[in-house]
mmCIF file of C-alpha atoms in Angstrom:
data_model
loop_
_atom_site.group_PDB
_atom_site.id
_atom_site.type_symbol
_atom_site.label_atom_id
_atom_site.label_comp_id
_atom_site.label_asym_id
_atom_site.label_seq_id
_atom_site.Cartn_x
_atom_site.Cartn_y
_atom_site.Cartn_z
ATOM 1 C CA UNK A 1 -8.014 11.396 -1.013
ATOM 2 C CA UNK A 2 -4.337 10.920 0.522
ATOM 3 C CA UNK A 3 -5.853 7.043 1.856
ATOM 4 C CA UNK A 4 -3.420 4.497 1.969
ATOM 5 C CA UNK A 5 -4.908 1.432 0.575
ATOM 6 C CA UNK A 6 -4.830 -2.058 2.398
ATOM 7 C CA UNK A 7 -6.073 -5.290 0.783
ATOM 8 C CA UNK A 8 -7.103 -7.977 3.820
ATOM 9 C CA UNK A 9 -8.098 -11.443 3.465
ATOM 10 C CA UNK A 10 -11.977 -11.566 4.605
ATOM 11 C CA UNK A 11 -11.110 -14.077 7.563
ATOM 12 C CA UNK A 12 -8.871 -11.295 9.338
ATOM 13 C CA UNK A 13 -6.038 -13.042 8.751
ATOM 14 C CA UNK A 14 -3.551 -11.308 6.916
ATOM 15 C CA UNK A 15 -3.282 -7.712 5.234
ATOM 16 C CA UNK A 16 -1.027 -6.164 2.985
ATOM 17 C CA UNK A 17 -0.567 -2.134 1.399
ATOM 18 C CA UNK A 18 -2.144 -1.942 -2.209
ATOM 19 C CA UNK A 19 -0.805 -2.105 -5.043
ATOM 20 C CA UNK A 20 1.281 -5.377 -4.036
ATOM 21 C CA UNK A 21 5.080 -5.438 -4.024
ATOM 22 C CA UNK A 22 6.647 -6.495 -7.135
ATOM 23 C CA UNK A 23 10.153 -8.128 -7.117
ATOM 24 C CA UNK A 24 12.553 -6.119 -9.175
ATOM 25 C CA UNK A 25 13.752 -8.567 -11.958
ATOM 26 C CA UNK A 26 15.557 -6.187 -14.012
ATOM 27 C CA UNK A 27 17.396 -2.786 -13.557
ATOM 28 C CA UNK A 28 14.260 -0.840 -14.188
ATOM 29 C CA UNK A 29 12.271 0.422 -10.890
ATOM 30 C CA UNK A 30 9.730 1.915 -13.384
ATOM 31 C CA UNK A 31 9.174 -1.085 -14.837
ATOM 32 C CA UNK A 32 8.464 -3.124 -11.679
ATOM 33 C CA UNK A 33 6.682 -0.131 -10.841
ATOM 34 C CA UNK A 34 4.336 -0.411 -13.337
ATOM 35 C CA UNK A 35 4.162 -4.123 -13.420
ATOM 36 C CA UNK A 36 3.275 -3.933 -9.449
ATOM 37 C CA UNK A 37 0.399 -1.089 -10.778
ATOM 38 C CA UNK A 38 -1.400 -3.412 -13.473
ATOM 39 C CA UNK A 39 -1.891 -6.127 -11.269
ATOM 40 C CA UNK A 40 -3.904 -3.431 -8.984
ATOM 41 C CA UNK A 41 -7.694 -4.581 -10.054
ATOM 42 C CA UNK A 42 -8.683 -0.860 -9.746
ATOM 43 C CA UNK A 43 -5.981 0.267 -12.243
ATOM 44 C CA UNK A 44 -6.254 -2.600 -15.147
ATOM 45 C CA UNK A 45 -9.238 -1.440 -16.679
ATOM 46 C CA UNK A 46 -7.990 2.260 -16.846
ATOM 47 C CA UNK A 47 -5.142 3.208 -18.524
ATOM 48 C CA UNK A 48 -4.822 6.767 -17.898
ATOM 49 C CA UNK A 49 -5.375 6.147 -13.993
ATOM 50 C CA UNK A 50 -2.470 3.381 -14.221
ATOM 51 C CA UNK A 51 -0.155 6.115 -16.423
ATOM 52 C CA UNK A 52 -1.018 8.439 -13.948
ATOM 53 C CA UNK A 53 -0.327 6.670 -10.988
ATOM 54 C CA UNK A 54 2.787 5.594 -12.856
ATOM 55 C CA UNK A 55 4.070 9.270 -13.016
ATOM 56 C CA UNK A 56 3.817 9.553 -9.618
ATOM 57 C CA UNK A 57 5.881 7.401 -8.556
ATOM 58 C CA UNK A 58 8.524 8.664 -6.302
ATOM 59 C CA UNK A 59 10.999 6.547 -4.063
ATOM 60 C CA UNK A 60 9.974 6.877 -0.344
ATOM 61 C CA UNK A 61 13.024 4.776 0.794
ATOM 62 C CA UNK A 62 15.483 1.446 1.099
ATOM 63 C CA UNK A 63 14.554 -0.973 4.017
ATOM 64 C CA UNK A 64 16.965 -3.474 4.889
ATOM 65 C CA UNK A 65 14.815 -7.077 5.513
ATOM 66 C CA UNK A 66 18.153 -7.939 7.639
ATOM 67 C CA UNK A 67 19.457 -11.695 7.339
ATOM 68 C CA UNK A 68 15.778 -13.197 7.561
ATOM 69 C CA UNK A 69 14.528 -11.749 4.376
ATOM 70 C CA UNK A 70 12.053 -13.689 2.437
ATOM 71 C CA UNK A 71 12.583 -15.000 -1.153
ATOM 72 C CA UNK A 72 16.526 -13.902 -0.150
ATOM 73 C CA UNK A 73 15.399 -10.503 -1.319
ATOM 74 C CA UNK A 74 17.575 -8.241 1.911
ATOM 75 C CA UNK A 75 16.575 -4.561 0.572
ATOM 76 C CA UNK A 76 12.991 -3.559 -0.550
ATOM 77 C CA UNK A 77 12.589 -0.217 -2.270
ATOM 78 C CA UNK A 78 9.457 1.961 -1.104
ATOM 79 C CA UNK A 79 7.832 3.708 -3.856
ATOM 80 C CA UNK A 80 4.762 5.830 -3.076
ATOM 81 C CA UNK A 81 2.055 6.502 -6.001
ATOM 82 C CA UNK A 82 -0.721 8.890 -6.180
ATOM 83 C CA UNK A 83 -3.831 7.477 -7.648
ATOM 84 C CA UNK A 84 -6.435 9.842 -9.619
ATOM 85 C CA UNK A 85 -9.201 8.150 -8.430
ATOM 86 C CA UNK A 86 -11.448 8.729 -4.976
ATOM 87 C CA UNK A 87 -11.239 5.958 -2.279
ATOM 88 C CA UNK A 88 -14.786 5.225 -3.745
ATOM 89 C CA UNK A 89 -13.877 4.531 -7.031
ATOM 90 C CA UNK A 90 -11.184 2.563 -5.580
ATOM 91 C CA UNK A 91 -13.204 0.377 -3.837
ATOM 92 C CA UNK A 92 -16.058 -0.151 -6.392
ATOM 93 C CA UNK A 93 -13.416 -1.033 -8.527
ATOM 94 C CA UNK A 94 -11.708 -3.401 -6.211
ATOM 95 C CA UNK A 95 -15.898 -5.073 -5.182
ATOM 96 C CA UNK A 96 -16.525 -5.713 -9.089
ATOM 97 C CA UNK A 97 -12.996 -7.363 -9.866
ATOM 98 C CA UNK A 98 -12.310 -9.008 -6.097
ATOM 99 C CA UNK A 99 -12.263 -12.833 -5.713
ATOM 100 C CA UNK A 100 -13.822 -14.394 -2.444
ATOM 101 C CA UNK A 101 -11.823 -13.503 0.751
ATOM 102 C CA UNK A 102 -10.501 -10.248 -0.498
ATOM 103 C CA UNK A 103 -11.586 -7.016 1.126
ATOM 104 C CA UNK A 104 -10.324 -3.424 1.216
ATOM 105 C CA UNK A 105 -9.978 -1.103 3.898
ATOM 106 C CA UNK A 106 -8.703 2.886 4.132
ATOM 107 C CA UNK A 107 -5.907 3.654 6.077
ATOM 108 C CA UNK A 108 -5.374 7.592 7.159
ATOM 109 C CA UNK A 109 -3.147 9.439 8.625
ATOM 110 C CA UNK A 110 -3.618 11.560 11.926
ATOM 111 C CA UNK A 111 -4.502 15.032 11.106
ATOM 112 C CA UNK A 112 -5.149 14.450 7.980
ATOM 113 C CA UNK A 113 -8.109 15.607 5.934
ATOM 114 C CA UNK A 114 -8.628 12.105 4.191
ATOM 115 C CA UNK A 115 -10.288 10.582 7.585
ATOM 116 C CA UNK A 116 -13.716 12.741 6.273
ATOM 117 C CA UNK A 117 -13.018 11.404 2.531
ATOM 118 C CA UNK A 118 -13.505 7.930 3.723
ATOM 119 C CA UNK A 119 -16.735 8.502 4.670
ATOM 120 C CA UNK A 120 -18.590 5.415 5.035
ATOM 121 C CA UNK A 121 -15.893 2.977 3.461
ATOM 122 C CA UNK A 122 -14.059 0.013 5.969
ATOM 123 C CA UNK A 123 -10.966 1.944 7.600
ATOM 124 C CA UNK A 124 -8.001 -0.037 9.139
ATOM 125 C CA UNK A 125 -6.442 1.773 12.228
ATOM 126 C CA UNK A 126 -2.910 2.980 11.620
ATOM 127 C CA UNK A 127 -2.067 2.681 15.757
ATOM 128 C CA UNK A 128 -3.149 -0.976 15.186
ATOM 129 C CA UNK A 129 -1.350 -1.756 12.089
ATOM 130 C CA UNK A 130 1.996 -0.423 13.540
ATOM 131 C CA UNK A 131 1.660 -2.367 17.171
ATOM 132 C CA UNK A 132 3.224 -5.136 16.893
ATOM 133 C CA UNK A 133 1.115 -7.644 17.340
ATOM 134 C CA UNK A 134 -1.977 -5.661 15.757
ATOM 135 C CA UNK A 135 -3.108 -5.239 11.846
ATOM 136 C CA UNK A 136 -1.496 -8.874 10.912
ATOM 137 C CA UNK A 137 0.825 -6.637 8.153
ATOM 138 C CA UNK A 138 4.336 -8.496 7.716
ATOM 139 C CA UNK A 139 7.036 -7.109 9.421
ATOM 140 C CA UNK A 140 8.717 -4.893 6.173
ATOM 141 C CA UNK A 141 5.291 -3.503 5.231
ATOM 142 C CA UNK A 142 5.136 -2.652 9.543
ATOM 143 C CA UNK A 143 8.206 -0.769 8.854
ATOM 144 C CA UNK A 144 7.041 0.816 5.517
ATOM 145 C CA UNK A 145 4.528 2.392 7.506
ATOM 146 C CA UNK A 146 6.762 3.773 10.360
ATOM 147 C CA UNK A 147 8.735 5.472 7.351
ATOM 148 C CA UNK A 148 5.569 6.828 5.697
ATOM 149 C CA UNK A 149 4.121 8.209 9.495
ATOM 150 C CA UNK A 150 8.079 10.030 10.086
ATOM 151 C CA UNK A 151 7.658 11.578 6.436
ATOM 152 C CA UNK A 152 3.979 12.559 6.710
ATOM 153 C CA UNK A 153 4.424 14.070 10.225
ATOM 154 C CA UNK A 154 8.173 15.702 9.151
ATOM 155 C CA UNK A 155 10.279 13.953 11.688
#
């Protein structure tokens, strides 16, 4: 549907992209890549989704945490995936596996044709999640956003 995919805890208090980061313990980006895809409730159940997805996989970019980086990890890698299934498969997938205090929302992009493809599914603003005091998204996954707005737009 071209929806990013945003996991939130159900108090409002924090919210992260989906599927999770995975911390690259090896030289293999694929691997971590696919690691960071199986622990995607929607994905688990479905191999051929999850191979999919895995094909897809492209590197976006290299952010630089800067001196305050968590877990003393400086540089994150940005890989973008395509998933094969609809936003609504997505999130009946997500409902059936979630534990309490998870939710899922749909982020789209501005001119985009996925706003109508969300149809009646909870959508996160993109305006709010880039303020910066707006969408409760840690700062790198902020700036993972920027970088997928400049791409999407072709600045």
């Amino acid at each position: 549907d071209g929806l990013l995919v945003l996991g939130q805890s159900a108090d409002g208090g924090s919210s992260h992209l989906l599927p999770q980061a995975a911390a690259l313990g090896s030289s293999s980006v694929a691997l971590a890549v696919s690691q960071a895809l199986s622990s995607f409730s929607p994905l688990a159940a479905d191999s051929d989704a999850s191979a999919a997805a895995l094909g897809s996989a492209r590197l976006l970019g290299l952010l630089d945490a800067g001196d305050e980086a968590p877990d003393g990890h400086r540089h994150e890698l940005l890989v973008g995936v395509r998933l094969t299934l609809t936003a609504s498969e997505v999130a009946k997938a997500f409902a059936a596996a979630a534990k309490d205090g998870q939710a899922l929302a749909f982020v789209s992009f501005p001119g985009m044709e996925a706003e109508a493809a969300a149809g009646d599914l909870p959508k996160a603003s993109l305006e709010d999640l880039l303020a910066d005091s707006g969408g409760k998204l840690q700062q790198m996954q902020r700036r993972a956003l920027q970088l997928l707005k400049a791409l999407r737009s072709g600045s």
